[in-house]
JSON list of C-alpha atoms in Angstrom, two decimals:
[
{"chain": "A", "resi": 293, "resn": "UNK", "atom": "CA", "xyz": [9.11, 135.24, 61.38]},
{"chain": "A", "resi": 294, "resn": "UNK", "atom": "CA", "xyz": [10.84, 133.21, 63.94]},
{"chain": "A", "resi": 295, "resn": "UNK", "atom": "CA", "xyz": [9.72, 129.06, 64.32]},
{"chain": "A", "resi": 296, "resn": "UNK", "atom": "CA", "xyz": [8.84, 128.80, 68.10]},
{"chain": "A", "resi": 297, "resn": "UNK", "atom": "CA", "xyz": [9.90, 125.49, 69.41]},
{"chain": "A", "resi": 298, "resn": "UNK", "atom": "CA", "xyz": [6.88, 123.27, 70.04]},
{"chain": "A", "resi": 299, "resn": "UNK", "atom": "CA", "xyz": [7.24, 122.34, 73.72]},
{"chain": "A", "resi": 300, "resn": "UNK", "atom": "CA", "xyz": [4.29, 119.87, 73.71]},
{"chain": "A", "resi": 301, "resn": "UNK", "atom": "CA", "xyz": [4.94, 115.97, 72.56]},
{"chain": "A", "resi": 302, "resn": "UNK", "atom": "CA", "xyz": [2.86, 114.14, 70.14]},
{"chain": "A", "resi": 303, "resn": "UNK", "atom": "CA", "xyz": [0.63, 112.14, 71.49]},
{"chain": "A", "resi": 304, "resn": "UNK", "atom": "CA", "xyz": [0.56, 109.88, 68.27]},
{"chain": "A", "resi": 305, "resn": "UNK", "atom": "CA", "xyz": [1.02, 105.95, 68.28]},
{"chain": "A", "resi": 306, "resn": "UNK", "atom": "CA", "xyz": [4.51, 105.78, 67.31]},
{"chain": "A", "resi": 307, "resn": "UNK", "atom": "CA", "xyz": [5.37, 108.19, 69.88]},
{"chain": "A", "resi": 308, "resn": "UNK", "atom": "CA", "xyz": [4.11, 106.75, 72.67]},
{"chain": "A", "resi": 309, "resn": "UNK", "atom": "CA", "xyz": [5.80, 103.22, 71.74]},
{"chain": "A", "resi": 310, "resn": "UNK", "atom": "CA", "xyz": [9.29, 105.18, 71.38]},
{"chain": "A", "resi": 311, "resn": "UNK", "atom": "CA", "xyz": [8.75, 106.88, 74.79]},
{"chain": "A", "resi": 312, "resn": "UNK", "atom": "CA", "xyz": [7.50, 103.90, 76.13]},
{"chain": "A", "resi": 313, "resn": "UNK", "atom": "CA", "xyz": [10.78, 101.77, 74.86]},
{"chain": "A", "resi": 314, "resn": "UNK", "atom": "CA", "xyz": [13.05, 104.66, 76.02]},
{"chain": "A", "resi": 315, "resn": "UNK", "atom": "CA", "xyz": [11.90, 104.57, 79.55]},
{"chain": "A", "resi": 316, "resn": "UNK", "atom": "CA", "xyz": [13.63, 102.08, 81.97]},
{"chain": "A", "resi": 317, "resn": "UNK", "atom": "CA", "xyz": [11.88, 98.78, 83.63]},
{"chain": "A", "resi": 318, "resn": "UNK", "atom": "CA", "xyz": [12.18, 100.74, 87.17]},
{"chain": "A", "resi": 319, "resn": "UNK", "atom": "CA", "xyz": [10.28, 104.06, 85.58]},
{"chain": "A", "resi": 320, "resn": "UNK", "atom": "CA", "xyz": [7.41, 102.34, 84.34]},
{"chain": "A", "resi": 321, "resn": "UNK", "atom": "CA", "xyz": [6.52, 100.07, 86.76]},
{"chain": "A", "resi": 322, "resn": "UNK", "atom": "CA", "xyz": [6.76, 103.41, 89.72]},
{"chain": "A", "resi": 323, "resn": "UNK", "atom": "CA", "xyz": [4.25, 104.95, 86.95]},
{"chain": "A", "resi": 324, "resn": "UNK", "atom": "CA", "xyz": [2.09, 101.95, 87.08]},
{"chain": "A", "resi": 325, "resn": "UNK", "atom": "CA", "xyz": [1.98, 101.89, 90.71]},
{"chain": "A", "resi": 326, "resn": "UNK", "atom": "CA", "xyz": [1.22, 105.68, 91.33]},
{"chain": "A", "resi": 327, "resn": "UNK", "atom": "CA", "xyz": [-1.66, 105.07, 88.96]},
{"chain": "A", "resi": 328, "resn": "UNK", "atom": "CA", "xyz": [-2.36, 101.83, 90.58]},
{"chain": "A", "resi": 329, "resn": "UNK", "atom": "CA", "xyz": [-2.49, 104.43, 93.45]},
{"chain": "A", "resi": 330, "resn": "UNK", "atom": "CA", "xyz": [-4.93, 107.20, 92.03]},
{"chain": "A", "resi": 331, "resn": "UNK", "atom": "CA", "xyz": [-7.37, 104.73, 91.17]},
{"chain": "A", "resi": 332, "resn": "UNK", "atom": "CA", "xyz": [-7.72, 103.22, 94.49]},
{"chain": "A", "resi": 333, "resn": "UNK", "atom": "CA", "xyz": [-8.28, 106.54, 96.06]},
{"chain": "A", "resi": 334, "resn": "UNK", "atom": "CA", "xyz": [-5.46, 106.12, 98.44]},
{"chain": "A", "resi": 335, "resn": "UNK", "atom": "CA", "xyz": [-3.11, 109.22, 99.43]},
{"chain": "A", "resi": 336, "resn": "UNK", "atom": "CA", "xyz": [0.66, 108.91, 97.16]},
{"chain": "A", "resi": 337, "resn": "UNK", "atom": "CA", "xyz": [3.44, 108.42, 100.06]},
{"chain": "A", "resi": 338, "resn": "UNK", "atom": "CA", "xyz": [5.47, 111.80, 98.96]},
{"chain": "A", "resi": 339, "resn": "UNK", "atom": "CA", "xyz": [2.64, 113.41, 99.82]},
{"chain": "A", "resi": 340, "resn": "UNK", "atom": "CA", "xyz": [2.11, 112.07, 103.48]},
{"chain": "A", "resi": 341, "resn": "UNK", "atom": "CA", "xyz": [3.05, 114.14, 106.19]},
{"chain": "A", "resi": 342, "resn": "UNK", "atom": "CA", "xyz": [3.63, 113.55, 109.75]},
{"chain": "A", "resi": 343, "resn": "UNK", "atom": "CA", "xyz": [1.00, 112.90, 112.08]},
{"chain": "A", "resi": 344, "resn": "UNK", "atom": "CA", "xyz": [-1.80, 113.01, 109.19]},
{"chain": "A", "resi": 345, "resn": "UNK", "atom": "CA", "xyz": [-4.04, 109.79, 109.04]},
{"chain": "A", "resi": 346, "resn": "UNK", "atom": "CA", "xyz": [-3.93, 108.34, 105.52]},
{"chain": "A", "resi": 347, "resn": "UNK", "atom": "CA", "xyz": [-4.95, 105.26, 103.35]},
{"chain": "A", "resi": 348, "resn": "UNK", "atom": "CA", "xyz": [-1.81, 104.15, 100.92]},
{"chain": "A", "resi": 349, "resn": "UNK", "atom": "CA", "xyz": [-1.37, 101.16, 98.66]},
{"chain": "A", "resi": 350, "resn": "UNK", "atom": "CA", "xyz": [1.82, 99.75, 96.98]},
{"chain": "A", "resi": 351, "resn": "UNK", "atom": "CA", "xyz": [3.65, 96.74, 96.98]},
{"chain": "A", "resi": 352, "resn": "UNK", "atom": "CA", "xyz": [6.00, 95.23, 99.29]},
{"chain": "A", "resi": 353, "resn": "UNK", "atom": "CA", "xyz": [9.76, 95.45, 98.44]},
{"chain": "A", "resi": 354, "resn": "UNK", "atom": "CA", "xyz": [11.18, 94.25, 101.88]},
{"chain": "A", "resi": 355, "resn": "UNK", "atom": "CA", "xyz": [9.78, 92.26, 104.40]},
{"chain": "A", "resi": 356, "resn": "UNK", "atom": "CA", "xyz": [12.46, 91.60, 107.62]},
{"chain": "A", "resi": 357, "resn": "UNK", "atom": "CA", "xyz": [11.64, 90.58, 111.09]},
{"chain": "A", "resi": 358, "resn": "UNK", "atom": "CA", "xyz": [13.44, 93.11, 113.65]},
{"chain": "A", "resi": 359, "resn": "UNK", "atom": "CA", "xyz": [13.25, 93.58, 116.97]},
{"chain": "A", "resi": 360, "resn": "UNK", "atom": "CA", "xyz": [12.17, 96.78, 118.52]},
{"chain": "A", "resi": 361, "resn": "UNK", "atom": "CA", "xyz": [12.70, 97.51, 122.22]},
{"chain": "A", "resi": 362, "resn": "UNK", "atom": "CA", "xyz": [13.23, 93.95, 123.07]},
{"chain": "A", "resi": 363, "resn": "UNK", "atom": "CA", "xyz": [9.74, 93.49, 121.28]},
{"chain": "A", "resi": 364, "resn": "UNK", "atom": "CA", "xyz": [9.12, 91.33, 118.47]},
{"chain": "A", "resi": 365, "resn": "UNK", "atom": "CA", "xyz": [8.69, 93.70, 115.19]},
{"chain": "A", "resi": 366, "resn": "UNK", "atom": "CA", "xyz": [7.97, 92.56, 111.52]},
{"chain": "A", "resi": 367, "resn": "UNK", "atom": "CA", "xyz": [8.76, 95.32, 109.10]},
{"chain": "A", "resi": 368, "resn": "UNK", "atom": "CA", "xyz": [8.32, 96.12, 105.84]},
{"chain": "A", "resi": 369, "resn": "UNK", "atom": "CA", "xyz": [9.05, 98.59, 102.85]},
{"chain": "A", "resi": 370, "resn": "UNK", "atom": "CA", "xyz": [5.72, 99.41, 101.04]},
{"chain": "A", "resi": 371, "resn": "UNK", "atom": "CA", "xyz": [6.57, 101.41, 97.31]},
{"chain": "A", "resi": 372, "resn": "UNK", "atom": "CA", "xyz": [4.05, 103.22, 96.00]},
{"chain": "A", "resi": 373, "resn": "UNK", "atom": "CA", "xyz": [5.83, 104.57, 92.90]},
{"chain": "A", "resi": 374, "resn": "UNK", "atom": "CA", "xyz": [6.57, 107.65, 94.42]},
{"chain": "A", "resi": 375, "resn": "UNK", "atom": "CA", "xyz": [8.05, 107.02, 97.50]},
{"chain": "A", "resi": 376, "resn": "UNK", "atom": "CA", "xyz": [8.39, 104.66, 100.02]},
{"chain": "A", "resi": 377, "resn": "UNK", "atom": "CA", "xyz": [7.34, 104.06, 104.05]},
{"chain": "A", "resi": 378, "resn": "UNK", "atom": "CA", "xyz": [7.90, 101.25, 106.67]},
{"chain": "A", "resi": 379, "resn": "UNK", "atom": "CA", "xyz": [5.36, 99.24, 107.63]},
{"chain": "A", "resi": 380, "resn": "UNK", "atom": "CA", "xyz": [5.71, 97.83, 111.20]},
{"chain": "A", "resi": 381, "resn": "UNK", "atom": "CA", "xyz": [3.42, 95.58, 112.60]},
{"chain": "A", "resi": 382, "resn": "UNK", "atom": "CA", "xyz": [4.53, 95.38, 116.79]},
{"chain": "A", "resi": 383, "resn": "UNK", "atom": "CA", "xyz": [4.40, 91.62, 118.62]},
{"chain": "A", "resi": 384, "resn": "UNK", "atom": "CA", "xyz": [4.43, 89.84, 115.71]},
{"chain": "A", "resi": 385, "resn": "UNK", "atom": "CA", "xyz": [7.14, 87.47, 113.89]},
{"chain": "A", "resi": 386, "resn": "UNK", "atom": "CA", "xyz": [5.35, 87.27, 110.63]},
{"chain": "A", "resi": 387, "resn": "UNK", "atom": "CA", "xyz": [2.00, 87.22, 109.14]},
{"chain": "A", "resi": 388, "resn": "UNK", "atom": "CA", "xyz": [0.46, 85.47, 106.61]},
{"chain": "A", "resi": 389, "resn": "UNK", "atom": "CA", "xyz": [0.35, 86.86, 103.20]},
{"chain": "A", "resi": 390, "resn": "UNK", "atom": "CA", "xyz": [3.00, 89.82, 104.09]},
{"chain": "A", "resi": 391, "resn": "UNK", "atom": "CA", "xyz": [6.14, 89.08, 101.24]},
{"chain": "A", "resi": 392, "resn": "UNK", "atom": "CA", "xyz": [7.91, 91.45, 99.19]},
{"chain": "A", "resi": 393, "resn": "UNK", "atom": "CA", "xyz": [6.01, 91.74, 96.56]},
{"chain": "A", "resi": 394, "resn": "UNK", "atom": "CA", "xyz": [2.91, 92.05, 97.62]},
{"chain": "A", "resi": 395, "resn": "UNK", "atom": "CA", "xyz": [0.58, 94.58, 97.33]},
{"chain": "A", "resi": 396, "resn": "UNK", "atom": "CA", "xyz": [-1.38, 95.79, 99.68]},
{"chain": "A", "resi": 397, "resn": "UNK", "atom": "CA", "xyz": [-3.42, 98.70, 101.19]},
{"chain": "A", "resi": 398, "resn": "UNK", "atom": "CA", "xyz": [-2.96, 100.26, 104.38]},
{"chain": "A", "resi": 399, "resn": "UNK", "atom": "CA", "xyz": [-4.49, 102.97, 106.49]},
{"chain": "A", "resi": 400, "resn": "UNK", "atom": "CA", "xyz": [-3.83, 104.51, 109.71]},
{"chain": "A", "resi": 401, "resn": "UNK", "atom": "CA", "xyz": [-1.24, 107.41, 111.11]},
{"chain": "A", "resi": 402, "resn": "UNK", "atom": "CA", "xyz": [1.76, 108.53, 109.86]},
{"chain": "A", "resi": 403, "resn": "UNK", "atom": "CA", "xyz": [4.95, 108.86, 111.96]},
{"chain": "A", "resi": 404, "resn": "UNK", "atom": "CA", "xyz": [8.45, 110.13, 111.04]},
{"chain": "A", "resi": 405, "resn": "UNK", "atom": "CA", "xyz": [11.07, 108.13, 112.89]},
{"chain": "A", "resi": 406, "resn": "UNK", "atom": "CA", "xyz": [14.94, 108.88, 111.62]},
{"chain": "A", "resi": 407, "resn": "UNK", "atom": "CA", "xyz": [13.97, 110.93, 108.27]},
{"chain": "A", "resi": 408, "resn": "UNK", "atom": "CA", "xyz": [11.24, 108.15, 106.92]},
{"chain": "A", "resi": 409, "resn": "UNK", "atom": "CA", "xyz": [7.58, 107.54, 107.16]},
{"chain": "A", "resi": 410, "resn": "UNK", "atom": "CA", "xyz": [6.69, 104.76, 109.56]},
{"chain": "A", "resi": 411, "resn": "UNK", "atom": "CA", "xyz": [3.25, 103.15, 109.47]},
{"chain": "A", "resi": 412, "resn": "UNK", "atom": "CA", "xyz": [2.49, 101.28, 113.00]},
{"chain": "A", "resi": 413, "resn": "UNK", "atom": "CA", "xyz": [-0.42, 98.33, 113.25]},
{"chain": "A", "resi": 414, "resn": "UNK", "atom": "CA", "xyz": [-1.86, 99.59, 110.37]},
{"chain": "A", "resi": 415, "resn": "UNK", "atom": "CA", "xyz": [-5.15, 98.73, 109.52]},
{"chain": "A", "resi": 416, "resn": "UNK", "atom": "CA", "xyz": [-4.10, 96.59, 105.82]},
{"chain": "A", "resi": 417, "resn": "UNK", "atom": "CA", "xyz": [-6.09, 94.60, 103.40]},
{"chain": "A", "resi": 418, "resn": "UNK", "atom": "CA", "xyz": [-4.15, 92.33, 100.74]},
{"chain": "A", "resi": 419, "resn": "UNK", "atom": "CA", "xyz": [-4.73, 93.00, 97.06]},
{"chain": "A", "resi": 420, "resn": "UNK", "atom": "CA", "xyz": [-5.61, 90.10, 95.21]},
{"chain": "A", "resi": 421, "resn": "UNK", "atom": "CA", "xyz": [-3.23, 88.17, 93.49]},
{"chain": "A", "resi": 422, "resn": "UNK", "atom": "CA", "xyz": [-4.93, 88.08, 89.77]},
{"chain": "A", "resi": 423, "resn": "UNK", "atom": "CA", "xyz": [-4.56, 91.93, 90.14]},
{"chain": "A", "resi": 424, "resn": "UNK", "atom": "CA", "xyz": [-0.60, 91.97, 90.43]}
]
């Protein structure tokens, strides 16, 4: 008789705390953000595609101010865990509440513009801070 590998991990206490202190900063907060993201019911960014009207949460990484066809256009980077789309709110210079790190949710239609999902005047409600 031949020993077949087990290909299945314990599930077992001490095995989650060594997985758990073998995984880097970056990995487990992305996994706390795409389940941040399941239980919200929103849509994980990887899997929006163009065109397709969507609800998304995540939190802001970047938040710049750049103008877009002589236009006034704050941007910003929302990171969901899984990947990551720009958020660009047209005619406006800032808005309250928008910083990197943030979280929010935001709904309305994707566009692809130069490889990456773009979000325009989304519809966006700010998570509370006691929840970050």
């Amino acid at each position: 008789m031949s020993a077949v590998p087990r290909t299945d991990k314990p599930t077992g206490r001490f095995r989650r705390m060594l997985d758990r202190l073998s995984t880097s900063q970056e990995e487990l907060h992305s996994a706390e953000l795409q389940q941040d993201t399941q239980s919200a019911g929103c849509t994980r960014i990887c899997d929006c595609d163009d065109r397709q009207i969507v609800k998304v949460t995540g939190t802001l990484r970047t938040v710049t101010l750049r103008p877009r066809a002589g236009v006034p256009a704050l941007e910003a980077e929302l990171f969901d865990g899984s990947a990551a789309l720009d958020v660009v709110w047209l005619g406006r210079r800032s808005i309250v509440g928008i910083e990197p790190g943030r979280k929010l949710i935001a709904s309305g239609r994707i566009s692809m513009s130069h490889g990456r999902r773009v979000l325009f005047n989304p519809k966006y409600e700010l998570r509370p801070l006691g929840q970050e």
